[in-house]
PDB file of C-alpha atoms and ligand atoms in Angstrom:
ATOM      1  CA  MET A   9       0.000   0.000   0.000  1.00 45.00           C
ATOM      2  CA  SER A  10       1.434   3.383  -0.944  1.00 44.00           C
ATOM      3  CA  GLU A  11       0.573   6.835   0.374  1.00 50.00           C
ATOM      4  CA  GLU A  12       2.165  10.068  -0.655  1.00 87.00           C
ATOM      5  CA  THR A  13       4.596  10.537   2.200  1.00 97.00           C
ATOM      6  CA  ILE A  14       5.068   6.987   3.487  1.00 98.00           C
ATOM      7  CA  ILE A  15       5.083   3.485   2.032  1.00 98.00           C
ATOM      8  CA  THR A  16       3.797   0.599   4.127  1.00 98.00           C
ATOM      9  CA  GLU A  17       4.281  -3.105   3.567  1.00 98.00           C
ATOM     10  CA  THR A  18       4.099  -6.290   5.591  1.00 98.00           C
ATOM     11  CA  ARG A  19       6.562  -9.153   5.562  1.00 98.00           C
ATOM     12  CA  GLY A  20       5.187 -12.034   7.636  1.00 98.00           C
ATOM     13  CA  LYS A  21       4.486 -10.626  11.113  1.00 98.00           C
ATOM     14  CA  VAL A  22       6.546  -7.479  10.494  1.00 98.00           C
ATOM     15  CA  GLY A  23       4.982  -4.178   9.420  1.00 98.00           C
ATOM     16  CA  ILE A  24       7.363  -1.805   7.643  1.00 98.00           C
ATOM     17  CA  ILE A  25       6.805   1.948   7.378  1.00 98.00           C
ATOM     18  CA  THR A  26       9.182   3.679   4.968  1.00 98.00           C
ATOM     19  CA  LEU A  27       9.302   7.468   5.007  1.00 98.00           C
ATOM     20  CA  ASN A  28       8.943   8.616   1.430  1.00 98.00           C
ATOM     21  CA  ARG A  29       9.734  12.261   0.695  1.00 98.00           C
ATOM     22  CA  PRO A  30      13.036  11.621  -1.113  1.00 97.00           C
ATOM     23  CA  LYS A  31      13.291  15.087  -2.659  1.00 96.00           C
ATOM     24  CA  ALA A  32      13.171  16.693   0.787  1.00 97.00           C
ATOM     25  CA  LEU A  33      15.345  14.030   2.480  1.00 98.00           C
ATOM     26  CA  ASN A  34      12.214  12.802   4.278  1.00 98.00           C
ATOM     27  CA  ALA A  35      11.635  16.125   6.037  1.00 98.00           C
ATOM     28  CA  LEU A  36       8.765  15.588   8.437  1.00 98.00           C
ATOM     29  CA  ASN A  37       5.768  17.672   7.391  1.00 97.00           C
ATOM     30  CA  GLY A  38       2.303  17.577   8.927  1.00 96.00           C
ATOM     31  CA  ARG A  39       0.968  15.184   6.337  1.00 97.00           C
ATOM     32  CA  LEU A  40       3.808  12.696   6.853  1.00 98.00           C
ATOM     33  CA  ILE A  41       3.288  12.746  10.623  1.00 98.00           C
ATOM     34  CA  THR A  42      -0.463  12.165  10.197  1.00 97.00           C
ATOM     35  CA  GLU A  43       0.098   9.307   7.744  1.00 97.00           C
ATOM     36  CA  MET A  44       2.862   7.762   9.837  1.00 98.00           C
ATOM     37  CA  ASN A  45       0.718   7.892  12.987  1.00 98.00           C
ATOM     38  CA  ALA A  46      -2.203   6.286  11.139  1.00 98.00           C
ATOM     39  CA  ALA A  47       0.088   3.522   9.832  1.00 98.00           C
ATOM     40  CA  LEU A  48       1.509   2.933  13.320  1.00 98.00           C
ATOM     41  CA  ASP A  49      -2.058   2.614  14.668  1.00 98.00           C
ATOM     42  CA  ARG A  50      -3.038   0.222  11.857  1.00 98.00           C
ATOM     43  CA  PHE A  51      -0.089  -2.075  12.560  1.00 98.00           C
ATOM     44  CA  ASP A  52      -0.565  -1.808  16.325  1.00 98.00           C
ATOM     45  CA  GLY A  53      -4.191  -2.902  15.987  1.00 98.00           C
ATOM     46  CA  ASP A  54      -3.468  -5.695  13.480  1.00 98.00           C
ATOM     47  CA  PRO A  55      -3.253  -9.081  15.247  1.00 96.00           C
ATOM     48  CA  GLY A  56      -1.165 -10.419  12.342  1.00 97.00           C
ATOM     49  CA  ILE A  57       1.628  -7.910  13.044  1.00 98.00           C
ATOM     50  CA  ALA A  58       4.060  -8.352  15.950  1.00 98.00           C
ATOM     51  CA  VAL A  59       6.838  -5.845  15.238  1.00 98.00           C
ATOM     52  CA  ILE A  60       7.112  -2.570  13.331  1.00 98.00           C
ATOM     53  CA  ILE A  61      10.163  -1.281  11.440  1.00 99.00           C
ATOM     54  CA  LEU A  62      10.440   2.455  10.732  1.00 98.00           C
ATOM     55  CA  ALA A  63      12.861   3.192   7.890  1.00 98.00           C
ATOM     56  CA  GLY A  64      13.905   5.987   5.559  1.00 98.00           C
ATOM     57  CA  SER A  65      15.977   5.994   2.380  1.00 98.00           C
ATOM     58  CA  ASP A  66      19.642   5.119   1.841  1.00 97.00           C
ATOM     59  CA  LYS A  67      20.475   8.842   2.048  1.00 98.00           C
ATOM     60  CA  ALA A  68      18.208   9.997   4.867  1.00 98.00           C
ATOM     61  CA  PHE A  69      16.173   8.441   7.626  1.00 98.00           C
ATOM     62  CA  ALA A  70      14.772  11.971   8.006  1.00 98.00           C
ATOM     63  CA  ALA A  71      16.450  15.400   7.895  1.00 98.00           C
ATOM     64  CA  GLY A  72      14.164  16.809  10.584  1.00 98.00           C
ATOM     65  CA  ALA A  73      10.954  18.773  10.769  1.00 98.00           C
ATOM     66  CA  ASP A  74      10.013  20.413   7.474  1.00 98.00           C
ATOM     67  CA  ILE A  75      11.664  23.833   7.742  1.00 98.00           C
ATOM     68  CA  ARG A  76       9.739  25.259   4.779  1.00 98.00           C
ATOM     69  CA  GLU A  77       6.448  24.306   6.417  1.00 97.00           C
ATOM     70  CA  MET A  78       7.248  25.765   9.834  1.00 97.00           C
ATOM     71  CA  LYS A  79       9.331  28.831   8.974  1.00 98.00           C
ATOM     72  CA  ASP A  80       6.444  31.327   8.895  1.00 98.00           C
ATOM     73  CA  LYS A  81       4.534  30.000  11.879  1.00 98.00           C
ATOM     74  CA  THR A  82       3.978  32.537  14.631  1.00 98.00           C
ATOM     75  CA  PHE A  83       3.905  32.007  18.381  1.00 98.00           C
ATOM     76  CA  ALA A  84       0.106  32.207  18.183  1.00 98.00           C
ATOM     77  CA  ASP A  85       0.051  29.539  15.441  1.00 98.00           C
ATOM     78  CA  VAL A  86       2.226  27.046  17.296  1.00 98.00           C
ATOM     79  CA  THR A  87       0.432  27.472  20.621  1.00 98.00           C
ATOM     80  CA  GLU A  88      -3.024  27.312  19.055  1.00 97.00           C
ATOM     81  CA  GLU A  89      -2.304  24.117  17.129  1.00 96.00           C
ATOM     82  CA  ASP A  90      -0.102  22.778  19.955  1.00 96.00           C
ATOM     83  CA  PHE A  91       2.625  22.203  17.353  1.00 97.00           C
ATOM     84  CA  LEU A  92       4.432  18.852  17.721  1.00 97.00           C
ATOM     85  CA  ARG A  93       1.810  17.344  20.040  1.00 96.00           C
ATOM     86  CA  ASP A  94       1.162  14.581  17.493  1.00 97.00           C
ATOM     87  CA  TRP A  95       4.892  13.722  17.456  1.00 97.00           C
ATOM     88  CA  ASP A  96       4.380  11.941  20.780  1.00 95.00           C
ATOM     89  CA  HIS A  97       1.872   9.503  19.345  1.00 98.00           C
ATOM     90  CA  ILE A  98       4.615   6.977  18.590  1.00 98.00           C
ATOM     91  CA  THR A  99       5.092   6.456  22.341  1.00 96.00           C
ATOM     92  CA  THR A 100       1.526   5.081  22.635  1.00 97.00           C
ATOM     93  CA  ILE A 101       2.265   2.145  20.294  1.00 98.00           C
ATOM     94  CA  ARG A 102       2.348  -1.149  22.223  1.00 97.00           C
ATOM     95  CA  LYS A 103       4.290  -3.242  19.717  1.00 98.00           C
ATOM     96  CA  PRO A 104       8.087  -2.979  19.436  1.00 98.00           C
ATOM     97  CA  ILE A 105       9.308  -0.423  16.904  1.00 98.00           C
ATOM     98  CA  ILE A 106      12.768  -0.773  15.357  1.00 98.00           C
ATOM     99  CA  ALA A 107      14.285   2.272  13.674  1.00 98.00           C
ATOM    100  CA  ALA A 108      16.388   1.252  10.652  1.00 98.00           C
ATOM    101  CA  VAL A 109      18.545   4.332  10.115  1.00 98.00           C
ATOM    102  CA  ALA A 110      20.692   5.066   7.062  1.00 98.00           C
ATOM    103  CA  GLY A 111      22.091   8.487   6.182  1.00 98.00           C
ATOM    104  CA  TYR A 112      20.881  11.609   7.938  1.00 98.00           C
ATOM    105  CA  ALA A 113      18.850  11.365  11.141  1.00 98.00           C
ATOM    106  CA  LEU A 114      18.722  15.052  12.019  1.00 98.00           C
ATOM    107  CA  GLY A 115      16.520  17.082  14.318  1.00 98.00           C
ATOM    108  CA  GLY A 116      13.085  15.465  14.330  1.00 98.00           C
ATOM    109  CA  GLY A 117      14.538  12.520  12.395  1.00 98.00           C
ATOM    110  CA  PHE A 118      16.936  11.771  15.254  1.00 98.00           C
ATOM    111  CA  GLU A 119      14.135  12.419  17.749  1.00 98.00           C
ATOM    112  CA  PHE A 120      11.861   9.847  16.080  1.00 98.00           C
ATOM    113  CA  ALA A 121      14.695   7.317  16.013  1.00 98.00           C
ATOM    114  CA  LEU A 122      15.237   7.923  19.752  1.00 98.00           C
ATOM    115  CA  ALA A 123      11.494   7.477  20.366  1.00 98.00           C
ATOM    116  CA  CYS A 124      11.618   4.036  18.720  1.00 98.00           C
ATOM    117  CA  ASP A 125      12.425   1.046  20.943  1.00 98.00           C
ATOM    118  CA  THR A 126      15.806   0.370  19.393  1.00 98.00           C
ATOM    119  CA  ILE A 127      17.946   1.659  16.536  1.00 98.00           C
ATOM    120  CA  ILE A 128      19.869  -0.383  13.974  1.00 98.00           C
ATOM    121  CA  ALA A 129      22.081   1.853  11.892  1.00 98.00           C
ATOM    122  CA  ALA A 130      23.876   1.652   8.578  1.00 98.00           C
ATOM    123  CA  GLY A 131      27.552   2.602   8.437  1.00 98.00           C
ATOM    124  CA  ASN A 132      26.635   5.899   6.719  1.00 98.00           C
ATOM    125  CA  ALA A 133      24.206   7.036   9.445  1.00 98.00           C
ATOM    126  CA  LYS A 134      24.735  10.511  10.900  1.00 98.00           C
ATOM    127  CA  PHE A 135      22.925  11.968  13.869  1.00 98.00           C
ATOM    128  CA  ALA A 136      22.466  15.548  15.042  1.00 98.00           C
ATOM    129  CA  LEU A 137      20.081  17.904  16.783  1.00 98.00           C
ATOM    130  CA  PRO A 138      20.909  21.065  14.776  1.00 98.00           C
ATOM    131  CA  GLU A 139      17.830  23.043  15.877  1.00 98.00           C
ATOM    132  CA  VAL A 140      19.788  25.837  17.588  1.00 98.00           C
ATOM    133  CA  THR A 141      21.302  26.692  14.206  1.00 98.00           C
ATOM    134  CA  LEU A 142      17.751  27.500  13.043  1.00 98.00           C
ATOM    135  CA  GLY A 143      16.858  29.607  16.055  1.00 98.00           C
ATOM    136  CA  ILE A 144      14.830  26.947  17.897  1.00 98.00           C
ATOM    137  CA  ILE A 145      15.552  24.028  20.211  1.00 98.00           C
ATOM    138  CA  PRO A 146      14.746  20.344  19.703  1.00 98.00           C
ATOM    139  CA  GLY A 147      11.003  20.038  20.229  1.00 97.00           C
ATOM    140  CA  GLY A 148      10.241  16.433  19.406  1.00 97.00           C
ATOM    141  CA  GLY A 149      11.670  14.944  22.592  1.00 97.00           C
ATOM    142  CA  GLY A 150      15.388  15.496  21.860  1.00 98.00           C
ATOM    143  CA  THR A 151      16.286  17.515  24.937  1.00 98.00           C
ATOM    144  CA  GLN A 152      14.887  14.747  27.131  1.00 97.00           C
ATOM    145  CA  ARG A 153      15.643  11.512  25.264  1.00 97.00           C
ATOM    146  CA  LEU A 154      19.211  12.371  24.208  1.00 98.00           C
ATOM    147  CA  VAL A 155      20.113  13.134  27.827  1.00 97.00           C
ATOM    148  CA  GLN A 156      18.654   9.797  28.885  1.00 95.00           C
ATOM    149  CA  ALA A 157      20.546   8.060  26.065  1.00 96.00           C
ATOM    150  CA  VAL A 158      24.023   9.589  26.460  1.00 97.00           C
ATOM    151  CA  GLY A 159      24.118  11.627  29.686  1.00 97.00           C
ATOM    152  CA  LYS A 160      24.209  15.363  30.261  1.00 98.00           C
ATOM    153  CA  ALA A 161      27.697  16.380  29.082  1.00 98.00           C
ATOM    154  CA  LYS A 162      27.457  14.744  25.647  1.00 98.00           C
ATOM    155  CA  ALA A 163      23.804  15.705  25.117  1.00 98.00           C
ATOM    156  CA  MET A 164      24.485  19.309  26.114  1.00 98.00           C
ATOM    157  CA  GLU A 165      27.495  19.533  23.793  1.00 98.00           C
ATOM    158  CA  MET A 166      25.504  18.119  20.860  1.00 98.00           C
ATOM    159  CA  ILE A 167      22.397  20.235  21.467  1.00 98.00           C
ATOM    160  CA  LEU A 168      24.259  23.498  22.137  1.00 98.00           C
ATOM    161  CA  THR A 169      26.481  23.168  19.069  1.00 98.00           C
ATOM    162  CA  GLY A 170      24.192  21.216  16.736  1.00 98.00           C
ATOM    163  CA  ARG A 171      27.151  19.131  15.590  1.00 98.00           C
ATOM    164  CA  MET A 172      26.909  15.841  13.730  1.00 98.00           C
ATOM    165  CA  MET A 173      27.699  12.491  15.372  1.00 98.00           C
ATOM    166  CA  ASP A 174      28.937   9.653  13.153  1.00 98.00           C
ATOM    167  CA  VAL A 175      27.769   6.091  13.576  1.00 98.00           C
ATOM    168  CA  GLU A 176      30.911   4.887  15.377  1.00 98.00           C
ATOM    169  CA  GLU A 177      30.374   7.468  18.101  1.00 98.00           C
ATOM    170  CA  ALA A 178      26.670   6.645  18.208  1.00 98.00           C
ATOM    171  CA  GLU A 179      27.420   2.958  18.718  1.00 98.00           C
ATOM    172  CA  ARG A 180      30.098   3.671  21.335  1.00 98.00           C
ATOM    173  CA  LEU A 181      27.595   5.757  23.316  1.00 97.00           C
ATOM    174  CA  GLY A 182      24.834   3.160  23.054  1.00 97.00           C
ATOM    175  CA  VAL A 183      22.601   5.404  20.934  1.00 98.00           C
ATOM    176  CA  VAL A 184      22.357   2.616  18.367  1.00 98.00           C
ATOM    177  CA  ALA A 185      22.150  -1.087  19.127  1.00 98.00           C
ATOM    178  CA  ARG A 186      24.334  -2.130  16.208  1.00 97.00           C
ATOM    179  CA  VAL A 187      25.946  -0.907  13.016  1.00 98.00           C
ATOM    180  CA  VAL A 188      25.709  -2.842   9.753  1.00 98.00           C
ATOM    181  CA  PRO A 189      26.800  -2.248   6.149  1.00 98.00           C
ATOM    182  CA  PRO A 190      24.207  -0.060   4.361  1.00 97.00           C
ATOM    183  CA  GLU A 191      23.196  -2.827   1.936  1.00 97.00           C
ATOM    184  CA  LYS A 192      22.427  -5.158   4.872  1.00 98.00           C
ATOM    185  CA  LEU A 193      20.368  -2.678   6.924  1.00 98.00           C
ATOM    186  CA  MET A 194      16.882  -3.960   6.122  1.00 98.00           C
ATOM    187  CA  ASP A 195      17.964  -7.622   6.318  1.00 98.00           C
ATOM    188  CA  GLU A 196      19.429  -7.050   9.787  1.00 98.00           C
ATOM    189  CA  ALA A 197      16.393  -5.074  10.959  1.00 98.00           C
ATOM    190  CA  MET A 198      14.158  -7.867   9.641  1.00 98.00           C
ATOM    191  CA  ALA A 199      16.257 -10.521  11.391  1.00 98.00           C
ATOM    192  CA  VAL A 200      15.857  -8.730  14.742  1.00 98.00           C
ATOM    193  CA  ALA A 201      12.142  -8.161  14.086  1.00 98.00           C
ATOM    194  CA  GLU A 202      11.564 -11.813  13.192  1.00 98.00           C
ATOM    195  CA  LYS A 203      13.387 -12.962  16.320  1.00 98.00           C
ATOM    196  CA  ILE A 204      11.052 -10.834  18.438  1.00 98.00           C
ATOM    197  CA  ALA A 205       7.986 -11.835  16.387  1.00 98.00           C
ATOM    198  CA  ALA A 206       8.661 -15.539  17.071  1.00 97.00           C
ATOM    199  CA  LEU A 207       8.329 -15.026  20.838  1.00 98.00           C
ATOM    200  CA  SER A 208       5.185 -14.708  22.970  1.00 98.00           C
ATOM    201  CA  GLN A 209       3.674 -11.325  22.143  1.00 97.00           C
ATOM    202  CA  PRO A 210       2.098 -10.625  25.570  1.00 97.00           C
ATOM    203  CA  VAL A 211       5.548 -11.261  27.072  1.00 98.00           C
ATOM    204  CA  ILE A 212       7.165  -8.911  24.559  1.00 98.00           C
ATOM    205  CA  ALA A 213       4.548  -6.227  25.283  1.00 98.00           C
ATOM    206  CA  SER A 214       5.210  -6.619  29.009  1.00 98.00           C
ATOM    207  CA  ALA A 215       8.978  -6.322  28.492  1.00 98.00           C
ATOM    208  CA  LYS A 216       8.526  -3.133  26.419  1.00 98.00           C
ATOM    209  CA  ARG A 217       6.266  -1.588  29.071  1.00 98.00           C
ATOM    210  CA  ALA A 218       8.690  -2.479  31.865  1.00 98.00           C
ATOM    211  CA  VAL A 219      11.747  -1.035  30.071  1.00 97.00           C
ATOM    212  CA  ASN A 220       9.825   2.147  29.299  1.00 96.00           C
ATOM    213  CA  ALA A 221       8.910   2.420  32.979  1.00 96.00           C
ATOM    214  CA  ALA A 222      12.627   3.011  33.596  1.00 95.00           C
ATOM    215  CA  PHE A 223      12.281   6.292  31.688  1.00 92.00           C
ATOM    216  CA  ASN A 224       9.033   7.438  33.244  1.00 92.00           C
ATOM    217  CA  LEU A 225       9.127   6.304  36.877  1.00 96.00           C
ATOM    218  CA  PRO A 226      11.467   6.783  39.842  1.00 96.00           C
ATOM    219  CA  LEU A 227      13.556   3.636  40.499  1.00 97.00           C
ATOM    220  CA  GLY A 228      11.471   2.298  43.401  1.00 98.00           C
ATOM    221  CA  GLU A 229       8.231   2.568  41.449  1.00 98.00           C
ATOM    222  CA  GLY A 230       9.861   1.127  38.339  1.00 98.00           C
ATOM    223  CA  LEU A 231      11.103  -1.905  40.295  1.00 98.00           C
ATOM    224  CA  ALA A 232       7.636  -2.407  41.830  1.00 98.00           C
ATOM    225  CA  PHE A 233       6.101  -2.202  38.341  1.00 98.00           C
ATOM    226  CA  GLU A 234       8.613  -4.730  37.042  1.00 98.00           C
ATOM    227  CA  ARG A 235       7.798  -7.126  39.923  1.00 98.00           C
ATOM    228  CA  LYS A 236       4.042  -6.858  39.280  1.00 98.00           C
ATOM    229  CA  SER A 237       4.661  -7.403  35.578  1.00 98.00           C
ATOM    230  CA  ILE A 238       6.677 -10.592  36.030  1.00 98.00           C
ATOM    231  CA  HIS A 239       4.100 -11.920  38.515  1.00 98.00           C
ATOM    232  CA  ALA A 240       1.320 -11.345  35.960  1.00 98.00           C
ATOM    233  CA  LEU A 241       3.195 -13.331  33.301  1.00 98.00           C
ATOM    234  CA  PHE A 242       2.855 -16.480  35.436  1.00 98.00           C
ATOM    235  CA  ALA A 243      -0.848 -16.373  34.433  1.00 98.00           C
ATOM    236  CA  LEU A 244       0.117 -17.043  30.791  1.00 98.00           C
ATOM    237  CA  ALA A 245       0.081 -20.441  29.117  1.00 98.00           C
ATOM    238  CA  ASP A 246       3.197 -19.225  27.271  1.00 98.00           C
ATOM    239  CA  GLN A 247       5.127 -19.033  30.569  1.00 98.00           C
ATOM    240  CA  LYS A 248       4.228 -22.687  31.258  1.00 98.00           C
ATOM    241  CA  GLU A 249       5.143 -23.614  27.678  1.00 98.00           C
ATOM    242  CA  GLY A 250       8.443 -21.710  27.672  1.00 98.00           C
ATOM    243  CA  MET A 251       9.675 -23.308  30.883  1.00 98.00           C
ATOM    244  CA  ALA A 252       8.306 -26.798  30.074  1.00 98.00           C
ATOM    245  CA  ALA A 253      10.087 -26.643  26.702  1.00 98.00           C
ATOM    246  CA  PHE A 254      13.353 -25.751  28.434  1.00 98.00           C
ATOM    247  CA  VAL A 255      13.056 -28.667  30.882  1.00 98.00           C
ATOM    248  CA  GLU A 256      12.017 -31.074  28.098  1.00 98.00           C
ATOM    249  CA  LYS A 257      14.899 -29.841  25.887  1.00 98.00           C
ATOM    250  CA  ARG A 258      12.640 -28.860  22.961  1.00 98.00           C
ATOM    251  CA  LYS A 259      11.669 -25.663  21.164  1.00 97.00           C
ATOM    252  CA  PRO A 260       8.722 -23.826  22.746  1.00 97.00           C
ATOM    253  CA  VAL A 261       5.520 -23.293  20.795  1.00 97.00           C
ATOM    254  CA  PHE A 262       4.105 -19.960  21.896  1.00 97.00           C
ATOM    255  CA  ARG A 263       0.433 -19.155  21.335  1.00 97.00           C
ATOM    256  CA  ASP A 264       0.351 -15.554  22.579  1.00 96.00           C
ATOM    257  CA  ARG A 265      -1.896 -16.646  25.451  1.00 96.00           C
TER     258      ARG A 265
HETATM  259  N1  CAA B  27      13.062  20.686   5.889  1.00 65.61           N
HETATM  260  C1  CAA B  27      12.683  20.983   4.635  1.00 65.61           C
HETATM  261  N2  CAA B  27      13.446  20.654   3.559  1.00 65.61           N
HETATM  262  C2  CAA B  27      14.606  20.005   3.761  1.00 65.61           C
HETATM  263  C3  CAA B  27      15.039  19.689   5.053  1.00 65.61           C
HETATM  264  C4  CAA B  27      14.192  20.042   6.153  1.00 65.61           C
HETATM  265  N3  CAA B  27      14.507  19.721   7.432  1.00 65.61           N
HETATM  266  N4  CAA B  27      16.232  19.069   4.957  1.00 65.61           N
HETATM  267  C5  CAA B  27      16.533  19.004   3.631  1.00 65.61           C
HETATM  268  N5  CAA B  27      15.558  19.582   2.918  1.00 65.61           N
HETATM  269  C6  CAA B  27      15.474  19.734   1.465  1.00 65.61           C
HETATM  270  C7  CAA B  27      16.374  20.851   0.981  1.00 65.61           C
HETATM  271  O1  CAA B  27      15.752  22.102   1.141  1.00 65.61           O
HETATM  272  C8  CAA B  27      16.578  20.458  -0.474  1.00 65.61           C
HETATM  273  O2  CAA B  27      15.420  20.819  -1.182  1.00 65.61           O
HETATM  274  P1  CAA B  27      15.585  21.554  -2.627  1.00 65.61           P
HETATM  275  O3  CAA B  27      16.294  20.534  -3.494  1.00 65.61           O
HETATM  276  O4  CAA B  27      14.170  21.809  -3.046  1.00 65.61           O
HETATM  277  O5  CAA B  27      16.399  22.769  -2.389  1.00 65.61           O
HETATM  278  C9  CAA B  27      16.593  18.923  -0.418  1.00 65.61           C
HETATM  279  O6  CAA B  27      15.979  18.570   0.837  1.00 65.61           O
HETATM  280  C10 CAA B  27      17.998  18.350  -0.397  1.00 65.61           C
HETATM  281  O7  CAA B  27      18.707  18.974   0.629  1.00 65.61           O
HETATM  282  P2  CAA B  27      20.159  19.672   0.417  1.00 65.61           P
HETATM  283  O8  CAA B  27      20.254  20.212  -0.954  1.00 65.61           O
HETATM  284  O9  CAA B  27      20.385  20.588   1.550  1.00 65.61           O
HETATM  285  O10 CAA B  27      21.084  18.367   0.532  1.00 65.61           O
HETATM  286  P3  CAA B  27      22.585  18.296   1.051  1.00 65.61           P
HETATM  287  O11 CAA B  27      23.014  16.897   0.779  1.00 65.61           O
HETATM  288  O12 CAA B  27      23.382  19.419   0.521  1.00 65.61           O
HETATM  289  O13 CAA B  27      22.490  18.520   2.656  1.00 65.61           O
HETATM  290  C11 CAA B  27      21.552  18.170   4.863  1.00 65.61           C
HETATM  291  C12 CAA B  27      21.825  17.581   3.451  1.00 65.61           C
HETATM  292  C13 CAA B  27      22.875  18.365   5.601  1.00 65.61           C
HETATM  293  C14 CAA B  27      20.716  17.142   5.587  1.00 65.61           C
HETATM  294  C15 CAA B  27      20.816  19.516   4.730  1.00 65.61           C
HETATM  295  O14 CAA B  27      19.695  19.335   3.872  1.00 65.61           O
HETATM  296  C16 CAA B  27      20.300  20.053   6.038  1.00 65.61           C
HETATM  297  O15 CAA B  27      21.062  20.594   6.819  1.00 65.61           O
HETATM  298  N6  CAA B  27      18.982  19.937   6.305  1.00 65.61           N
HETATM  299  C17 CAA B  27      18.342  20.517   7.465  1.00 65.61           C
HETATM  300  C18 CAA B  27      18.644  19.740   8.706  1.00 65.61           C
HETATM  301  C19 CAA B  27      18.011  20.395   9.917  1.00 65.61           C
HETATM  302  O16 CAA B  27      18.322  21.513  10.281  1.00 65.61           O
HETATM  303  N7  CAA B  27      17.090  19.661  10.599  1.00 65.61           N
HETATM  304  C20 CAA B  27      16.422  20.120  11.768  1.00 65.61           C
HETATM  305  C21 CAA B  27      15.052  20.618  11.443  1.00 65.61           C
HETATM  306  S1  CAA B  27      14.276  21.414  12.820  1.00 65.61           S
HETATM  307  C22 CAA B  27      13.518  20.180  13.690  1.00 65.61           C
HETATM  308  O17 CAA B  27      13.625  19.010  13.395  1.00 65.61           O
HETATM  309  C23 CAA B  27      12.687  20.700  14.823  1.00 65.61           C
HETATM  310  C24 CAA B  27      12.239  19.715  15.836  1.00 65.61           C
HETATM  311  O18 CAA B  27      12.908  19.393  16.784  1.00 65.61           O
HETATM  312  C25 CAA B  27      10.894  19.166  15.787  1.00 65.61           C
END
């Protein structure tokens, strides 16, 4: 299925959303955000889909918010429309989202990658939050998520200067989970997605919720949430199956129940 600003496809239990504004290096305009959010919701609600991959082109994951679209907005415009509110929608998606990043992931592009559950990057990936060079600050979560990802000193240096980070630095800092040759990016992202998709989906959803609690809750509350979550999983047939299969030295057959 093809829309104007994104392309969606499914491969087995994996839903792929490819950003598709090649002439503008996938700059994120209002229409793209609306279409991407709708596609995320469709995959999230589709019982045949277990994992979502968000990808761009070989040259750009996304070069940030669309500067042409936002340049003439006034303070009244952005407050009235609550500009960027719909950029948070991705955090409501229950299924795992893998960002497959090649080329530029700048500004909002980097922020969306950080909002995904993990990032697999091609060797040509470049990351930056260059908003200060445009007279704004990161507004799609960058000031919060980059600090959580790399700590204050590095995040501050990147955000205050707007400088570019190459993929080696990104991997060293743990911003990306792994780096692969550009031509292997989608294969590697698919391999990770298929590994997750083969597991028990209620368990995967619980793991995603628990990890995200680490970002949203104080440690004590996060640990209590984790404990309640693992207790609840003992109600699943898949917990019985997973452990029985281990003891019986066979492969588990999960039924998502
Ligand atoms: N918005 C709108 N158009 C963009 C764009 C953006 N963020 N980034 C690139 N484009 C467009 C260019 O205007 C150009 O269009 P034309 O051919 O019609 O002129 C086309 O994409 C190709 O770009 P370049 O010619 O600039 O390509 P390049 O290879 O020379 O440079 C680049 C690539 C370094 C990524 C450069 O395009 C660039 O610096 N882009 C802007 C990056 C940026 O500042 N992003 C932050 C946006 S603000 C933000 O994201 C706010 C937020 O937090 C929510």
